[in-house]
PDB file of C-alpha atoms in Angstrom:
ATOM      1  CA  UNK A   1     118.535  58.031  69.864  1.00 50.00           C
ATOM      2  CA  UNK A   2     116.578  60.110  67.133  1.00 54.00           C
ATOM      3  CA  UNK A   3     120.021  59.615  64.530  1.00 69.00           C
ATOM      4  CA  UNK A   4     121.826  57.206  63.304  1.00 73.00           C
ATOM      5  CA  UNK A   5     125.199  59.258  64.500  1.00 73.00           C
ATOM      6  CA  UNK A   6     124.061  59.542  68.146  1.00 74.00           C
ATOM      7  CA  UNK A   7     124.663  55.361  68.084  1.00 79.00           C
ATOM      8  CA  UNK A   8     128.055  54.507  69.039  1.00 81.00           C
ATOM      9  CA  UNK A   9     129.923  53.916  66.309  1.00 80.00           C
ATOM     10  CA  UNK A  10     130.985  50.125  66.217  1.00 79.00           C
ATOM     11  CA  UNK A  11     127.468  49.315  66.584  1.00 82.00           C
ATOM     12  CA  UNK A  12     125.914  51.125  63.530  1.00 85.00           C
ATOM     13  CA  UNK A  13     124.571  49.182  60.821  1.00 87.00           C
ATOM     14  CA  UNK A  14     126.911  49.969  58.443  1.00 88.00           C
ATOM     15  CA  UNK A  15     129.788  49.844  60.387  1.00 90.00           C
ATOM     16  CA  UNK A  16     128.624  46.296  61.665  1.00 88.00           C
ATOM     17  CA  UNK A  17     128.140  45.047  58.025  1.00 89.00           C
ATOM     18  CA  UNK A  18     131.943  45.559  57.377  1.00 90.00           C
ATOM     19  CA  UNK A  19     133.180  44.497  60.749  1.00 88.00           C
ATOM     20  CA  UNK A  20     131.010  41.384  60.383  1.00 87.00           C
ATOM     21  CA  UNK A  21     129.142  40.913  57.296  1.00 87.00           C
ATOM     22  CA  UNK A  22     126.024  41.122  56.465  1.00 86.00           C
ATOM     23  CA  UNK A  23     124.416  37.798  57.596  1.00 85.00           C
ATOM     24  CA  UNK A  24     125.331  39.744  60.949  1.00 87.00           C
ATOM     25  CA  UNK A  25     122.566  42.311  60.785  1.00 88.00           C
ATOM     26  CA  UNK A  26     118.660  42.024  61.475  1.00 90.00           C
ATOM     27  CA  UNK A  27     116.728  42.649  59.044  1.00 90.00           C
ATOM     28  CA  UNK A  28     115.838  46.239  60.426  1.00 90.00           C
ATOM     29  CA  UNK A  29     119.564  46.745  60.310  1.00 90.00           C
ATOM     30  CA  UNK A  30     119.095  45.847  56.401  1.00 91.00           C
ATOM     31  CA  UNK A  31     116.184  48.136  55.747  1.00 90.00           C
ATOM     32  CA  UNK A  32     117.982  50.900  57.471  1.00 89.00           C
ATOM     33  CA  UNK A  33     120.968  50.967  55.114  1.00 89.00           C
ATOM     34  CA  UNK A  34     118.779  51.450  52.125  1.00 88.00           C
ATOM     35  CA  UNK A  35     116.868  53.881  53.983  1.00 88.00           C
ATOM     36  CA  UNK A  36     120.068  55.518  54.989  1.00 85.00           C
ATOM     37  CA  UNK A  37     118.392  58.829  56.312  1.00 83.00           C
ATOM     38  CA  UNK A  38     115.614  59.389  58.817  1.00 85.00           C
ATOM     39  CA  UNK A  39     113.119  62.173  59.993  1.00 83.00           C
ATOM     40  CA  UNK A  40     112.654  63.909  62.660  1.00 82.00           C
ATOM     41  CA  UNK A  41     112.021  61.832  65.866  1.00 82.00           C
ATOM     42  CA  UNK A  42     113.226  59.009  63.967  1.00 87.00           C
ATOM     43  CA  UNK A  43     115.876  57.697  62.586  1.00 87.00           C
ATOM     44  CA  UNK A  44     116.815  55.534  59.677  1.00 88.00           C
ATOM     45  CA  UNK A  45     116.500  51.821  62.126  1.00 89.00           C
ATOM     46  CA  UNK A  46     114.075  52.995  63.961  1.00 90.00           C
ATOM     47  CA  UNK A  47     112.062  53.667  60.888  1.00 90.00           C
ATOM     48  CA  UNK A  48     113.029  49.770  59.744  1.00 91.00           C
ATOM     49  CA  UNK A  49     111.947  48.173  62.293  1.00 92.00           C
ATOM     50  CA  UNK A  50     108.250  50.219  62.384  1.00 93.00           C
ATOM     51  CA  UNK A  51     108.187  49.206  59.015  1.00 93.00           C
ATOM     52  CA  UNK A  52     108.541  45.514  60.371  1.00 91.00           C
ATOM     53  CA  UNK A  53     106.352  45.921  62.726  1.00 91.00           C
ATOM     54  CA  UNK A  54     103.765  47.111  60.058  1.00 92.00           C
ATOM     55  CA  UNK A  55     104.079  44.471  57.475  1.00 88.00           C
ATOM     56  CA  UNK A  56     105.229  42.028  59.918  1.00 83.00           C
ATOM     57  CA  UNK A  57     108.187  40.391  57.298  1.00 83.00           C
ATOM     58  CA  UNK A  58     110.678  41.280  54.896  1.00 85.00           C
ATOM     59  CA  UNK A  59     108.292  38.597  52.348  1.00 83.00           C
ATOM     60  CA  UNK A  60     105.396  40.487  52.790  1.00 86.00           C
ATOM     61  CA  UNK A  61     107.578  44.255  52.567  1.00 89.00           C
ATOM     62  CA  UNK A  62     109.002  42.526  49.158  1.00 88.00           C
ATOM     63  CA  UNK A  63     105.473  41.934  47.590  1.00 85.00           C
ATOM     64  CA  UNK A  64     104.425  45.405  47.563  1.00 88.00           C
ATOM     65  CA  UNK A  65     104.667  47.156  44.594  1.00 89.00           C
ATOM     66  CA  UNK A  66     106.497  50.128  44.428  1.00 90.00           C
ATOM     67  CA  UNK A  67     103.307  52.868  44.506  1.00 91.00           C
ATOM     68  CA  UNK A  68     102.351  51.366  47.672  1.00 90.00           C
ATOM     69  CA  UNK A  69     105.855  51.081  49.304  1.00 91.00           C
ATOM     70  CA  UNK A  70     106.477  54.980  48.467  1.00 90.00           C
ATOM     71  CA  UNK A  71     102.691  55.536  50.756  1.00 91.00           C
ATOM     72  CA  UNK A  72     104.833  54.573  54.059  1.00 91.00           C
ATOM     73  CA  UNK A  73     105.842  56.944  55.740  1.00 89.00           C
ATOM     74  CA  UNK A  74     109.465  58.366  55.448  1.00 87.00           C
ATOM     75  CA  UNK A  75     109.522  56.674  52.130  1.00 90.00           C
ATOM     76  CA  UNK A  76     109.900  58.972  49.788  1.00 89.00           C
ATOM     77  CA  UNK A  77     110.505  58.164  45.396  1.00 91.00           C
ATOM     78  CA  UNK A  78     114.137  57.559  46.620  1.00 91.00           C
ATOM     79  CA  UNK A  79     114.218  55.331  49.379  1.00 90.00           C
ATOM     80  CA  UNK A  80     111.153  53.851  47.740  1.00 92.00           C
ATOM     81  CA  UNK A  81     112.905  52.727  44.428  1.00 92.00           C
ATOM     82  CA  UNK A  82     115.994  51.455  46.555  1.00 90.00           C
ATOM     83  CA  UNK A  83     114.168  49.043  48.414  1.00 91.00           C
ATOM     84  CA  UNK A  84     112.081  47.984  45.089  1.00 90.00           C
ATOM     85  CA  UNK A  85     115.147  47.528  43.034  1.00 91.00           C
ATOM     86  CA  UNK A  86     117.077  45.892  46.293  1.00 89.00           C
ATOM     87  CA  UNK A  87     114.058  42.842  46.721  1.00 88.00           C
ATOM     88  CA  UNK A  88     114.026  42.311  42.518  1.00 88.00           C
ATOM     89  CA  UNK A  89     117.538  41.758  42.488  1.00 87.00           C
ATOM     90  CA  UNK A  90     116.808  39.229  45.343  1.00 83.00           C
ATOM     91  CA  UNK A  91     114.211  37.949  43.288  1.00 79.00           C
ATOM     92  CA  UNK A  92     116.530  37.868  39.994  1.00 80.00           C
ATOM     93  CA  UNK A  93     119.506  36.128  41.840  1.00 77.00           C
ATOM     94  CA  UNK A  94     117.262  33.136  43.137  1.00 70.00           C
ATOM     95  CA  UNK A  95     116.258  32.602  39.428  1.00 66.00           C
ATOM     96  CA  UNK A  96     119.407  33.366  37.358  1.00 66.00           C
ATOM     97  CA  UNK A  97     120.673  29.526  36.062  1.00 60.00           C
ATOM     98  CA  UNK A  98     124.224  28.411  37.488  1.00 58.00           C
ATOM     99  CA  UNK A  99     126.881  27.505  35.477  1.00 56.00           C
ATOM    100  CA  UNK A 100     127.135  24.248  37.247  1.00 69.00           C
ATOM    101  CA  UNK A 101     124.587  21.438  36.753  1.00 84.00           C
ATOM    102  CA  UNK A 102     121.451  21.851  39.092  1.00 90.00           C
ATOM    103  CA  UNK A 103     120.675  18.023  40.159  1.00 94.00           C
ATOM    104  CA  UNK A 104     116.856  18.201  41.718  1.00 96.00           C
ATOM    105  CA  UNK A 105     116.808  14.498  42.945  1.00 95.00           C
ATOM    106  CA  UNK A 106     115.577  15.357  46.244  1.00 96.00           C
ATOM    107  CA  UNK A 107     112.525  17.205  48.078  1.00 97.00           C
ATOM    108  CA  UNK A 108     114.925  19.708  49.479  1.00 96.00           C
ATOM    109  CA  UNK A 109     117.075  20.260  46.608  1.00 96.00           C
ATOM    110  CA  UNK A 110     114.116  21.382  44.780  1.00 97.00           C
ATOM    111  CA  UNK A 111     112.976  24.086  47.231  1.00 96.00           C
ATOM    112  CA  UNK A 112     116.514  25.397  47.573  1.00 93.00           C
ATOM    113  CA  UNK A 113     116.048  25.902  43.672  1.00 93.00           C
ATOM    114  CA  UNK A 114     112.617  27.611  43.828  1.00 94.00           C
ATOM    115  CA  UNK A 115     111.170  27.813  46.823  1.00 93.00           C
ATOM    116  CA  UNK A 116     112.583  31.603  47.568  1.00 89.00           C
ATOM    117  CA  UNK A 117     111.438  32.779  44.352  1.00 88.00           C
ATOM    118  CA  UNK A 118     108.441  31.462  44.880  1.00 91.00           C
ATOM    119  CA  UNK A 119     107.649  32.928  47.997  1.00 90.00           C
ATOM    120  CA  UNK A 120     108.142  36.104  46.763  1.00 84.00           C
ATOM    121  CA  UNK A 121     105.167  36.199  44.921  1.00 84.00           C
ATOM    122  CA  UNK A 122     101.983  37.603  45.799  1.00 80.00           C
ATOM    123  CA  UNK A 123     100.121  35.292  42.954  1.00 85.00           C
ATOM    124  CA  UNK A 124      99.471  31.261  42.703  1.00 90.00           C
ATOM    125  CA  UNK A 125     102.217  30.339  40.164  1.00 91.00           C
ATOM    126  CA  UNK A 126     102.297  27.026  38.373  1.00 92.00           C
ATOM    127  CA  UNK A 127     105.586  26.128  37.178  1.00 93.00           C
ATOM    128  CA  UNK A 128     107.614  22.869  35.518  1.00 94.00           C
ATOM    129  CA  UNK A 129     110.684  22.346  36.091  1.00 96.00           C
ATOM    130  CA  UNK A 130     112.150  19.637  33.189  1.00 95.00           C
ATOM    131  CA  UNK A 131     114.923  17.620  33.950  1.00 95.00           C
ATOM    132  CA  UNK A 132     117.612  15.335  31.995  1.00 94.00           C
ATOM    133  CA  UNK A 133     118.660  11.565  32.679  1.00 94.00           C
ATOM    134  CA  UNK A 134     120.748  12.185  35.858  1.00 94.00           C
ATOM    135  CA  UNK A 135     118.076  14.557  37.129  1.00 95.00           C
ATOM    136  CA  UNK A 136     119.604  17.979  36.286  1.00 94.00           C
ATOM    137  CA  UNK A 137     117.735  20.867  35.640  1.00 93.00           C
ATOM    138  CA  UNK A 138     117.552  21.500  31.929  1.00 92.00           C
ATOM    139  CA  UNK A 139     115.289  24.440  32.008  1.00 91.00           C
ATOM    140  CA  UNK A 140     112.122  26.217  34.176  1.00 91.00           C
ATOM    141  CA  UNK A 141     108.889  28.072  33.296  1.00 89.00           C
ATOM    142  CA  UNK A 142     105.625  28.652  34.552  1.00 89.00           C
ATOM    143  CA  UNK A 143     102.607  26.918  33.085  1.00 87.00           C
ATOM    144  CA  UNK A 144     100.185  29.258  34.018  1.00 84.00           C
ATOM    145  CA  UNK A 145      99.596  31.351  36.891  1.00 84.00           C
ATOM    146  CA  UNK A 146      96.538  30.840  39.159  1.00 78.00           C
ATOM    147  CA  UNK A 147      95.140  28.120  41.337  1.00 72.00           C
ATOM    148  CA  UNK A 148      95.993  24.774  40.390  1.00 72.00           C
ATOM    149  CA  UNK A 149      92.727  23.470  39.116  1.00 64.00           C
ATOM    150  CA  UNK A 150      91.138  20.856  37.034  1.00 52.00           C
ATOM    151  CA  UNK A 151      89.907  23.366  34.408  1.00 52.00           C
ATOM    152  CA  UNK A 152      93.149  24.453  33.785  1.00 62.00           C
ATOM    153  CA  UNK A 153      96.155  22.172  34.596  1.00 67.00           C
ATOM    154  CA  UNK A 154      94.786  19.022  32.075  1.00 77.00           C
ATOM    155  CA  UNK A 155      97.811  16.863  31.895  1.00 85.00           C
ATOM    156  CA  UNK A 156      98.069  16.792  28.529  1.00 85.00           C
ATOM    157  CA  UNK A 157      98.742  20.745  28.589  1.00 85.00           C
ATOM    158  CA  UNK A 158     101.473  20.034  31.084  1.00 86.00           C
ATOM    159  CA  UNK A 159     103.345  16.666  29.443  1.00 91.00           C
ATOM    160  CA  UNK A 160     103.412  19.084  26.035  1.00 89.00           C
ATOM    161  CA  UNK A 161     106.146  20.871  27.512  1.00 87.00           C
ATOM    162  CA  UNK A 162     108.156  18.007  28.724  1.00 91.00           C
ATOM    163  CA  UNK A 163     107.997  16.545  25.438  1.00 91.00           C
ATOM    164  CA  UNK A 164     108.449  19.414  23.470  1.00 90.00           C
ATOM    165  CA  UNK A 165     111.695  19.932  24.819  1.00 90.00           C
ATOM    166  CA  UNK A 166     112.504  15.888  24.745  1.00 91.00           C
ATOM    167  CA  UNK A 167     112.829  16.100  28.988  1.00 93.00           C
ATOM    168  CA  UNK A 168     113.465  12.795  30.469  1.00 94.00           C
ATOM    169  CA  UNK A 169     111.668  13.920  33.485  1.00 96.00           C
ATOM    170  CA  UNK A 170     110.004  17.232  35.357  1.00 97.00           C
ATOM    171  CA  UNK A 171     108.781  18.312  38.163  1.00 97.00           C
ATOM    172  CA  UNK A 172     105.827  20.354  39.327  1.00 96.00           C
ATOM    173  CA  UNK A 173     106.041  23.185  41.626  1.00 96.00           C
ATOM    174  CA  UNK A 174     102.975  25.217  42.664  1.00 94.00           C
ATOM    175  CA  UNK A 175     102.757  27.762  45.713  1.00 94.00           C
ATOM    176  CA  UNK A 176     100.301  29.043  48.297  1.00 93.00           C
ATOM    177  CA  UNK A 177     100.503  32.165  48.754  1.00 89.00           C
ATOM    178  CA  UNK A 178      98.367  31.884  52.141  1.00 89.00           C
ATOM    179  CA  UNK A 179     101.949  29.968  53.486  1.00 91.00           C
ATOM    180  CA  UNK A 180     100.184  26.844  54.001  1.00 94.00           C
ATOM    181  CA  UNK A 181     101.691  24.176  51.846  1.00 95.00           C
ATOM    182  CA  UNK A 182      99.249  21.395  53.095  1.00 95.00           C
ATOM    183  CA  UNK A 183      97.337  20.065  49.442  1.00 95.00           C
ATOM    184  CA  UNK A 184      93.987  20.537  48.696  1.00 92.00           C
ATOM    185  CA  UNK A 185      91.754  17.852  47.770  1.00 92.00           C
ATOM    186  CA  UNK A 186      92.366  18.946  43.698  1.00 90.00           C
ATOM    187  CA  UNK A 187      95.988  19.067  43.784  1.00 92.00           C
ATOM    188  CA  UNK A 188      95.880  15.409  45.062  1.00 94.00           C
ATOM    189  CA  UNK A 189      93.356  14.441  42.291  1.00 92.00           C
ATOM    190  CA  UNK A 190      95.884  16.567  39.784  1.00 91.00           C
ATOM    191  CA  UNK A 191      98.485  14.678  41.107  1.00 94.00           C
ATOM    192  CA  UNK A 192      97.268  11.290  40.748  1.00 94.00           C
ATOM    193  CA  UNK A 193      96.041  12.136  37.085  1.00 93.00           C
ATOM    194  CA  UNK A 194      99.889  13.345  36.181  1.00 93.00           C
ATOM    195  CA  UNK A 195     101.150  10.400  37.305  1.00 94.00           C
ATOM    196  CA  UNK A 196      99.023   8.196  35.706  1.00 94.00           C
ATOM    197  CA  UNK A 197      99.616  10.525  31.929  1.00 93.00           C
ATOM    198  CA  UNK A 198     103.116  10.719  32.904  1.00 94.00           C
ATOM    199  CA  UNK A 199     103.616   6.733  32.833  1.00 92.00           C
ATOM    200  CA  UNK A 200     101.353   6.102  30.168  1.00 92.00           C
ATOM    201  CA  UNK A 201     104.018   8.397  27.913  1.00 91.00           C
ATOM    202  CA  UNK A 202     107.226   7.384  29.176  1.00 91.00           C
ATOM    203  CA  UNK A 203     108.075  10.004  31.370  1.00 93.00           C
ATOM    204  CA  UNK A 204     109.115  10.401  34.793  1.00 95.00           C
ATOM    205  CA  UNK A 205     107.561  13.043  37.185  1.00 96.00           C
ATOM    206  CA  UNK A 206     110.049  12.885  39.812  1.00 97.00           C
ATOM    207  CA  UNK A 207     107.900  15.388  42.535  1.00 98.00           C
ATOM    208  CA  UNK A 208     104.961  17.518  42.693  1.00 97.00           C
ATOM    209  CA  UNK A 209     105.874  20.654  45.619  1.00 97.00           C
ATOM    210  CA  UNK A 210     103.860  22.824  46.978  1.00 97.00           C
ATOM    211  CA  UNK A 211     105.549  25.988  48.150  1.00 96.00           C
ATOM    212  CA  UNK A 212     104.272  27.775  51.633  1.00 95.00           C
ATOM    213  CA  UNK A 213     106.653  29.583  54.259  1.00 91.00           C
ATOM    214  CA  UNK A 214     108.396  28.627  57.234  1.00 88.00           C
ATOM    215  CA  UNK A 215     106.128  28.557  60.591  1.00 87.00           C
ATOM    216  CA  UNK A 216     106.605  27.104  63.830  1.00 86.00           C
ATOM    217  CA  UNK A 217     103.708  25.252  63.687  1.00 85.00           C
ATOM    218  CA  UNK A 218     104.907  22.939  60.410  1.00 88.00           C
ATOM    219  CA  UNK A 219     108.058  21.196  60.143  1.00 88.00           C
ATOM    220  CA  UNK A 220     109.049  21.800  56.416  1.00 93.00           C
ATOM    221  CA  UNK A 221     108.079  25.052  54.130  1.00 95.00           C
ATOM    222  CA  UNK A 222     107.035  22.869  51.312  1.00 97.00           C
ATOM    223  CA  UNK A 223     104.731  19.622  51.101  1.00 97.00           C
ATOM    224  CA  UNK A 224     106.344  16.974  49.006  1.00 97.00           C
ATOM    225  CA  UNK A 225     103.963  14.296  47.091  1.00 97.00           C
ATOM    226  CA  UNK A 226     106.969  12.141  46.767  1.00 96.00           C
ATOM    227  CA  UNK A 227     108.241  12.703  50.149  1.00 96.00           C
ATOM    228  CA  UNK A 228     104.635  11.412  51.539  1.00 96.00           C
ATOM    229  CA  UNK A 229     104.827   8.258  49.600  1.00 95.00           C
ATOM    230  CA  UNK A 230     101.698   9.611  46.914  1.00 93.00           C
ATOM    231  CA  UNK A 231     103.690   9.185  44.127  1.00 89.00           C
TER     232      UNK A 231
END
């Protein structure tokens, strides 16, 4: 079936989507609505799933920037800035604050914070995430992007911004972009030296997560220092 049309019609992507919602397409079905129109010999899902196929997730699809997105073909300036604006308003949506408080006192409530944004990104981000008395997010930023190294991540640099903004405690959130979340031997060294700073000052560092992506082959997305008794 070289068009959309020639599919019967309960079973079209957008048809589906308001019979059943979205959570009930694939993620070619997805692609194909903002692709809406296809070429000859293909059409609009049969172009989303090659695309799939090509860049084997919707992750990797959403780290491209925009001049390489518009060199697949059938993706013309169009379909090209629908798909770029559709992934950055996934990307803004997983960091816009809630209106309710955001209580992080838990490995998995922290990745359900950041982890998706983090993933996103096609760079080593270092962020902090500082936190009040009953463990509620009081505000996020990034330290410094990069590899979490020695030369750069000197506690003091970090505990600056937890006392700047009179935090009662924080968290530290890098990512691997490679998807493995397993720590090297420096974040564990980093880790241990954060600690120590942190107690020596009075404040709490309630985790230290690393951010990878889902696999078969691990159990959890994310690596928690806390979780695995190291802090």
């Amino acid at each position: 079936m070289s068009r959309i049309r020639d599919i019967p019609e309960n079973d079209r992507p957008r048809e589906r989507l308001l019979r059943l919602g979205p959570q009930a397409l694939s993620d070619a079905e997805l692609l194909a609505l903002f692709i809406n129109t296809g070429t000859k010999g293909e059409n609009a899902l049969q172009i989303g799933q090659r695309i799939l196929r090509d860049y084997k997730s919707l992750r990797d699809l959403s780290r491209l920037e925009p001049a390489i997105l518009r060199k697949i073909k059938a993706l013309g300036p169009a379909k090209t800035a629908l798909l770029a604006a559709a992934f950055e308003l996934g990307r803004r949506s997983a960091q816009e604050p809630s209106h309710t408080e955001v209580i992080l006192d838990r490995p998995q409530r922290i990745y359900d914070y950041i982890g998706p944004e983090m993933q996103a990104l096609g760079h080593e981000s270092v962020r902090i995430i500082l936190l009040n008395t009953k463990l509620a997010v009081m505000r996020s930023e990034e330290a410094f992007k990069g590899s979490l190294n020695e030369c750069v991540a000197h506690p003091r640099d970090l505990l600056r911004k937890v006392l700047i903004h009179n935090a009662y405690a924080f968290v530290l959130v890098h990512n691997h972009p490679s998807g493995d979340p397993t720590p090297s031997e420096a974040d564990r060294r980093i880790t241990r030296r954060l600690r120590e700073a942190s107690e020596a000052t009075g404040l709490f560092l309630q985790d230290h997560l690393i951010i990878g992506t889902p696999a078969e082959s691990r159990p959890l997305p994310y690596f928690s220092f806390k979780e695995h008794g190291m802090l």
